mmCIF file with all atom_site columns, C-alpha atoms in Angstrom:
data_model
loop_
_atom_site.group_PDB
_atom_site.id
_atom_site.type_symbol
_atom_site.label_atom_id
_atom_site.label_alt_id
_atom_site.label_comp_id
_atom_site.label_asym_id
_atom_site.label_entity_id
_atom_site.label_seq_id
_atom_site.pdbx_PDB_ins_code
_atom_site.Cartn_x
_atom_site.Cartn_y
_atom_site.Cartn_z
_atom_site.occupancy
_atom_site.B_iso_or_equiv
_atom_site.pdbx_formal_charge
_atom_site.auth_seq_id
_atom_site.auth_comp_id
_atom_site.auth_asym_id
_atom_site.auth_atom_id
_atom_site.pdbx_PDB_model_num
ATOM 1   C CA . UNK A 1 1   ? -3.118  123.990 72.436 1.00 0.00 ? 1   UNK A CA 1
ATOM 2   C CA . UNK A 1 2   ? -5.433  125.408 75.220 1.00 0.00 ? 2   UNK A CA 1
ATOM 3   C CA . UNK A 1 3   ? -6.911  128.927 75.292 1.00 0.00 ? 3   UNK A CA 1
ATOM 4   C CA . UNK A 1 4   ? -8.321  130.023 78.634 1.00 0.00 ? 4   UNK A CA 1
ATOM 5   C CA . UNK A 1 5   ? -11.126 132.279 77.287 1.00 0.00 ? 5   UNK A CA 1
ATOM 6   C CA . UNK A 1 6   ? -10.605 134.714 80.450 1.00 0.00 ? 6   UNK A CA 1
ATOM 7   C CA . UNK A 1 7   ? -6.653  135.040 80.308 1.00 0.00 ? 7   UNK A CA 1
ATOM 8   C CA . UNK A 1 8   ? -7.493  136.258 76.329 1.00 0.00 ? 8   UNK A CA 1
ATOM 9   C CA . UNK A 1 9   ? -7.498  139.933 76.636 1.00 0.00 ? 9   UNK A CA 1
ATOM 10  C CA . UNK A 1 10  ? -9.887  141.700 74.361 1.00 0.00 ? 10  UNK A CA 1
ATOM 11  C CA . UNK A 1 11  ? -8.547  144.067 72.034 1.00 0.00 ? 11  UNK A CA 1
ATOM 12  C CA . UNK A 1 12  ? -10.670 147.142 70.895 1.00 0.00 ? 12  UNK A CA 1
ATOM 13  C CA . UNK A 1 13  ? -10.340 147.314 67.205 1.00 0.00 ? 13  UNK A CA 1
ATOM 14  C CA . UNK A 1 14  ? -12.333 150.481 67.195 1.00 0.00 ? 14  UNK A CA 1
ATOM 15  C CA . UNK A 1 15  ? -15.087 151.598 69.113 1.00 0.00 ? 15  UNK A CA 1
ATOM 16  C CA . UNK A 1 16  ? -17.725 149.016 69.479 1.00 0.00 ? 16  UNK A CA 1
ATOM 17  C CA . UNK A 1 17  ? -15.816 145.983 68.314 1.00 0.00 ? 17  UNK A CA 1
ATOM 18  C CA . UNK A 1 18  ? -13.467 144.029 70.139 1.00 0.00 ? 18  UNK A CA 1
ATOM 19  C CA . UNK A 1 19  ? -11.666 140.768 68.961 1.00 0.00 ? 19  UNK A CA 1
ATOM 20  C CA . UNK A 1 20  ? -10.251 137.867 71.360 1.00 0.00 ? 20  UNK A CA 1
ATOM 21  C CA . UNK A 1 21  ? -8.035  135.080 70.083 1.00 0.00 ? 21  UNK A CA 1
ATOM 22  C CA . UNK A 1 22  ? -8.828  131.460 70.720 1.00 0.00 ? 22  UNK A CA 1
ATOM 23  C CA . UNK A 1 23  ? -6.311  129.606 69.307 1.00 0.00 ? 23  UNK A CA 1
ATOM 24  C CA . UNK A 1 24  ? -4.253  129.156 66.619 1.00 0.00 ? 24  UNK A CA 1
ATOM 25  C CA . UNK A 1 25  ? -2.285  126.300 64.493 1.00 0.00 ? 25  UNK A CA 1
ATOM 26  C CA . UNK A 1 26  ? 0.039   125.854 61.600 1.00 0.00 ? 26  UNK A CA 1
ATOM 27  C CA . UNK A 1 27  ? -3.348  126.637 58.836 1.00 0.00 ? 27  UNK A CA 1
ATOM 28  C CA . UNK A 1 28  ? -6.048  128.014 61.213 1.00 0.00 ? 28  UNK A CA 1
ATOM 29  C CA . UNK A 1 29  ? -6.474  131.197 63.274 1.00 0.00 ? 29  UNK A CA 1
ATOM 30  C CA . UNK A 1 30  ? -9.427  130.800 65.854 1.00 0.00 ? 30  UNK A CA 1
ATOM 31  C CA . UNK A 1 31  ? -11.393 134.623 66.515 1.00 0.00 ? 31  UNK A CA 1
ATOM 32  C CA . UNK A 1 32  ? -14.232 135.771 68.719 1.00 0.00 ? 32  UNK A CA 1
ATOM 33  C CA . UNK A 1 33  ? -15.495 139.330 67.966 1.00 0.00 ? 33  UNK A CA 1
ATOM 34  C CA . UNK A 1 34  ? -18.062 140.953 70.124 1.00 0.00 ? 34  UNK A CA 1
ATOM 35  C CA . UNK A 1 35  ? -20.027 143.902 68.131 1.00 0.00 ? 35  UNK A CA 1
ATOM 36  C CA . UNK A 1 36  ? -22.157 146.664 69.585 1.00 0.00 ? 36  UNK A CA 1
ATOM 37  C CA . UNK A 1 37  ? -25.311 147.090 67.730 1.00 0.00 ? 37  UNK A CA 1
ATOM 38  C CA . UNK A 1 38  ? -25.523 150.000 65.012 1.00 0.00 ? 38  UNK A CA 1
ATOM 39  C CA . UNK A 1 39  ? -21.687 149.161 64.715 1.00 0.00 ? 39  UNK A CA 1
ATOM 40  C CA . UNK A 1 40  ? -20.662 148.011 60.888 1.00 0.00 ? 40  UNK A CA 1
ATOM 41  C CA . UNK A 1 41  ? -17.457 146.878 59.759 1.00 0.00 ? 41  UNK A CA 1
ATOM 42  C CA . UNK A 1 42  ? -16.704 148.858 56.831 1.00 0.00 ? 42  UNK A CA 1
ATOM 43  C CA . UNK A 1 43  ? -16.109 146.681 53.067 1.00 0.00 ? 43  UNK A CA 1
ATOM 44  C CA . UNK A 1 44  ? -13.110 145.074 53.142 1.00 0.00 ? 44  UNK A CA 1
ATOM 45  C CA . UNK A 1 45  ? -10.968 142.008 52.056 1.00 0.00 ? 45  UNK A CA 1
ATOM 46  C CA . UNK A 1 46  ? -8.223  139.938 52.954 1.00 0.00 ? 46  UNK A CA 1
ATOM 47  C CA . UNK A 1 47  ? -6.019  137.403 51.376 1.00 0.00 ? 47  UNK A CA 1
ATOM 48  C CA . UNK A 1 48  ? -7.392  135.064 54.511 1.00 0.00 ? 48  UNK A CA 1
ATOM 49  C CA . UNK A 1 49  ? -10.463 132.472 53.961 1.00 0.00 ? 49  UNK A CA 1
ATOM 50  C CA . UNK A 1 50  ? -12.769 133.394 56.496 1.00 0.00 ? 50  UNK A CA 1
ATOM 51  C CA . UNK A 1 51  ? -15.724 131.104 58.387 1.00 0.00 ? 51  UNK A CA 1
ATOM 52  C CA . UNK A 1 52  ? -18.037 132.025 60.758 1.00 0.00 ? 52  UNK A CA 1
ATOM 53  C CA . UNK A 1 53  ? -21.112 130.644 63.283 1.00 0.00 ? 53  UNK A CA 1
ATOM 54  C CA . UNK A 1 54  ? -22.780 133.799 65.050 1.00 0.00 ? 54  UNK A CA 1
ATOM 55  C CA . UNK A 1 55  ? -23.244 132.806 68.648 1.00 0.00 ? 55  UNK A CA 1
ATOM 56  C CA . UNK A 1 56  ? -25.371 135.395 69.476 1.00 0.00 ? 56  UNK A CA 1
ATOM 57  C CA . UNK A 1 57  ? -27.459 138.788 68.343 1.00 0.00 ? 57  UNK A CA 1
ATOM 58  C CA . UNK A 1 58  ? -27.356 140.049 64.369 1.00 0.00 ? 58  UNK A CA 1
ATOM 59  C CA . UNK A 1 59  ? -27.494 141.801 61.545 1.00 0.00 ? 59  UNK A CA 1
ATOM 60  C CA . UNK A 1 60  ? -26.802 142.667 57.648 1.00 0.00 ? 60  UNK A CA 1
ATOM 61  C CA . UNK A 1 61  ? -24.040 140.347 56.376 1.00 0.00 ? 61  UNK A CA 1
ATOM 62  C CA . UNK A 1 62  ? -23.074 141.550 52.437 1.00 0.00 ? 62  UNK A CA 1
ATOM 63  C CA . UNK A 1 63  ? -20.257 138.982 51.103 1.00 0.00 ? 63  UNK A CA 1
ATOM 64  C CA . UNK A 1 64  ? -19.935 139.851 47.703 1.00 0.00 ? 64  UNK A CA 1
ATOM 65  C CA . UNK A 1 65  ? -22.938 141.431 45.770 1.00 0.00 ? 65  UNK A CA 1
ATOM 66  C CA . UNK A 1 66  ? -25.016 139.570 48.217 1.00 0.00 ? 66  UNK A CA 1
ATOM 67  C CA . UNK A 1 67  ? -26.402 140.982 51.075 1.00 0.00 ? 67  UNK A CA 1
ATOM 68  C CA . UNK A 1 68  ? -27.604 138.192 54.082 1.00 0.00 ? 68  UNK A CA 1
ATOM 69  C CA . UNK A 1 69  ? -29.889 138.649 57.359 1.00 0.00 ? 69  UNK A CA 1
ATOM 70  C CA . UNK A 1 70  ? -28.024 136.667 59.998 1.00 0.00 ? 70  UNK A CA 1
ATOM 71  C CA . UNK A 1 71  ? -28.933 135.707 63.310 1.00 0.00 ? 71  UNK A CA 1
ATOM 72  C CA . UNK A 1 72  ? -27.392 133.413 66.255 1.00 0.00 ? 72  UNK A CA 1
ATOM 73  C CA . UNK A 1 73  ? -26.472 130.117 64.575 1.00 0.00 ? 73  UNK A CA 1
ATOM 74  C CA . UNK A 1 74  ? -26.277 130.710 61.152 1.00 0.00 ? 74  UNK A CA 1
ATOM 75  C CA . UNK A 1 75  ? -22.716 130.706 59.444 1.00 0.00 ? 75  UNK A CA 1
ATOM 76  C CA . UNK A 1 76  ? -21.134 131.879 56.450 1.00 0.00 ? 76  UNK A CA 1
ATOM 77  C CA . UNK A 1 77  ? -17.867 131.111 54.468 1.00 0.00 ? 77  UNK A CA 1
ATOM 78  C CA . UNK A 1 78  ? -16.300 134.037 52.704 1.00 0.00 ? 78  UNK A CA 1
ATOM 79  C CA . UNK A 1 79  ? -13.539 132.767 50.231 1.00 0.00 ? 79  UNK A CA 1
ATOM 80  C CA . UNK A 1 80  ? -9.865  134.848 49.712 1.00 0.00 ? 80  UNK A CA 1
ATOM 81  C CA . UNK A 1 81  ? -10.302 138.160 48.559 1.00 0.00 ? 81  UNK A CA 1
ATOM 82  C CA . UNK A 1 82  ? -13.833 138.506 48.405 1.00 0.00 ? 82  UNK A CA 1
ATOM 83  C CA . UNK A 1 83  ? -15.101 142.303 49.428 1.00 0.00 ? 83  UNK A CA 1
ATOM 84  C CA . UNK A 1 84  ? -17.303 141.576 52.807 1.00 0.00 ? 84  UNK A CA 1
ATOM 85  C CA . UNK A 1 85  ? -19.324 144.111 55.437 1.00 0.00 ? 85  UNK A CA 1
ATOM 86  C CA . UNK A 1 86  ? -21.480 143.292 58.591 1.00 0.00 ? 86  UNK A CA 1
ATOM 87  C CA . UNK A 1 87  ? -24.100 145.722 60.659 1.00 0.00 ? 87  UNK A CA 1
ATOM 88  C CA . UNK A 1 88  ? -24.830 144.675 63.487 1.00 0.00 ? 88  UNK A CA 1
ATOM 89  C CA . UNK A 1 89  ? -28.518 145.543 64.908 1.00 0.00 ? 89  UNK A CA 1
ATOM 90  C CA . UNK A 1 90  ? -28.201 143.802 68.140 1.00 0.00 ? 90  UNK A CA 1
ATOM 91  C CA . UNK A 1 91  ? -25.205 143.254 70.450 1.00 0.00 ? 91  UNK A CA 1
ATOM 92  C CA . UNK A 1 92  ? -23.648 140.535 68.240 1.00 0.00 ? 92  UNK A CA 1
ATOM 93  C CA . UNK A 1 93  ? -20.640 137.638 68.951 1.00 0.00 ? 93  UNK A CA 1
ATOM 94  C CA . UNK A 1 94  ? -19.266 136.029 66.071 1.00 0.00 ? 94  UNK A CA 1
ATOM 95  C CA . UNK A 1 95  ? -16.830 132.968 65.948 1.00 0.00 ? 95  UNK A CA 1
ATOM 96  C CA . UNK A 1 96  ? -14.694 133.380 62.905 1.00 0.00 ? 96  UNK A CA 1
ATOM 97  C CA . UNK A 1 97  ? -11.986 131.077 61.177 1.00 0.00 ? 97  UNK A CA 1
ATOM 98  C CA . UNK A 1 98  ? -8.894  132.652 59.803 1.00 0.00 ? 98  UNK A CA 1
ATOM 99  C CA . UNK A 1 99  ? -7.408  130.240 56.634 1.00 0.00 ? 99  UNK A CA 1
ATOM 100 C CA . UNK A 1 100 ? -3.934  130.833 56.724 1.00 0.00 ? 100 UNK A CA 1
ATOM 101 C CA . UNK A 1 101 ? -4.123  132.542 60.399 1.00 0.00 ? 101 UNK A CA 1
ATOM 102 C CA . UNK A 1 102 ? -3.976  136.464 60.161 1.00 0.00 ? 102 UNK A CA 1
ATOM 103 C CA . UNK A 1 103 ? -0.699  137.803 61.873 1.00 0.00 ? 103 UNK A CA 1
ATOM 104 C CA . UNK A 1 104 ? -2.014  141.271 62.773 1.00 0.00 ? 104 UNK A CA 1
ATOM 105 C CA . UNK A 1 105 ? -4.393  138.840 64.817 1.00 0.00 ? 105 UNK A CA 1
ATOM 106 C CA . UNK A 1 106 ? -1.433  136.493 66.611 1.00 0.00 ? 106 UNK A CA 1
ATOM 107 C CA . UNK A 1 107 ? -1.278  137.620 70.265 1.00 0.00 ? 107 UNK A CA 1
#
């Protein structure tokens, strides 16, 4: 499969955050979500393993009871079910992994 990053239409998820697929397979889900700083993305968890590289900007990261300062190139892996947040502080792209891939996310 090929995914020609400008024919991938953002979608708004609300203001501030967007989210662009790249690709998808049978056990994967490929996501790029561009945050605008002071946005967070409230507590919340999914039956979906998650990983993630930050390509650029930063912010608070909390997976679990643990709270992280990430920056571009650092990743994380968040297992099923776990509670999650992020703030961003600056403008902020993130690369994450979807394990199965998230339908609401499927173009």
């Amino acid at each position: 499969m090929f995914v020609d990053h400008a024919s991938s239409t953002p979608v708004e998820v609300f203001e501030g955050l967007t989210r662009r697929y790249l690709g998808h397979g049978e056990r994967i889900l490929g996501v790029e979500f561009v945050i605008a700083p002071g946005v967070a993305i409230p507590s919340h968890s999914h039956p979906h393993e998650q990983a993630g590289y930050i390509v650029r900007g930063g912010g608070r990261l909390r997976i679990s009871e643990n709270w992280y300062h990430v920056s571009a190139g650092d990743s994380y892996a968040i297992e099923a079910d776990v509670e999650h947040e992020f703030i961003a502080e600056h403008e902020t792209v993130v690369v994450d992994m979807f394990s199965p891939p998230r339908e609401d996310y499927l173009p």
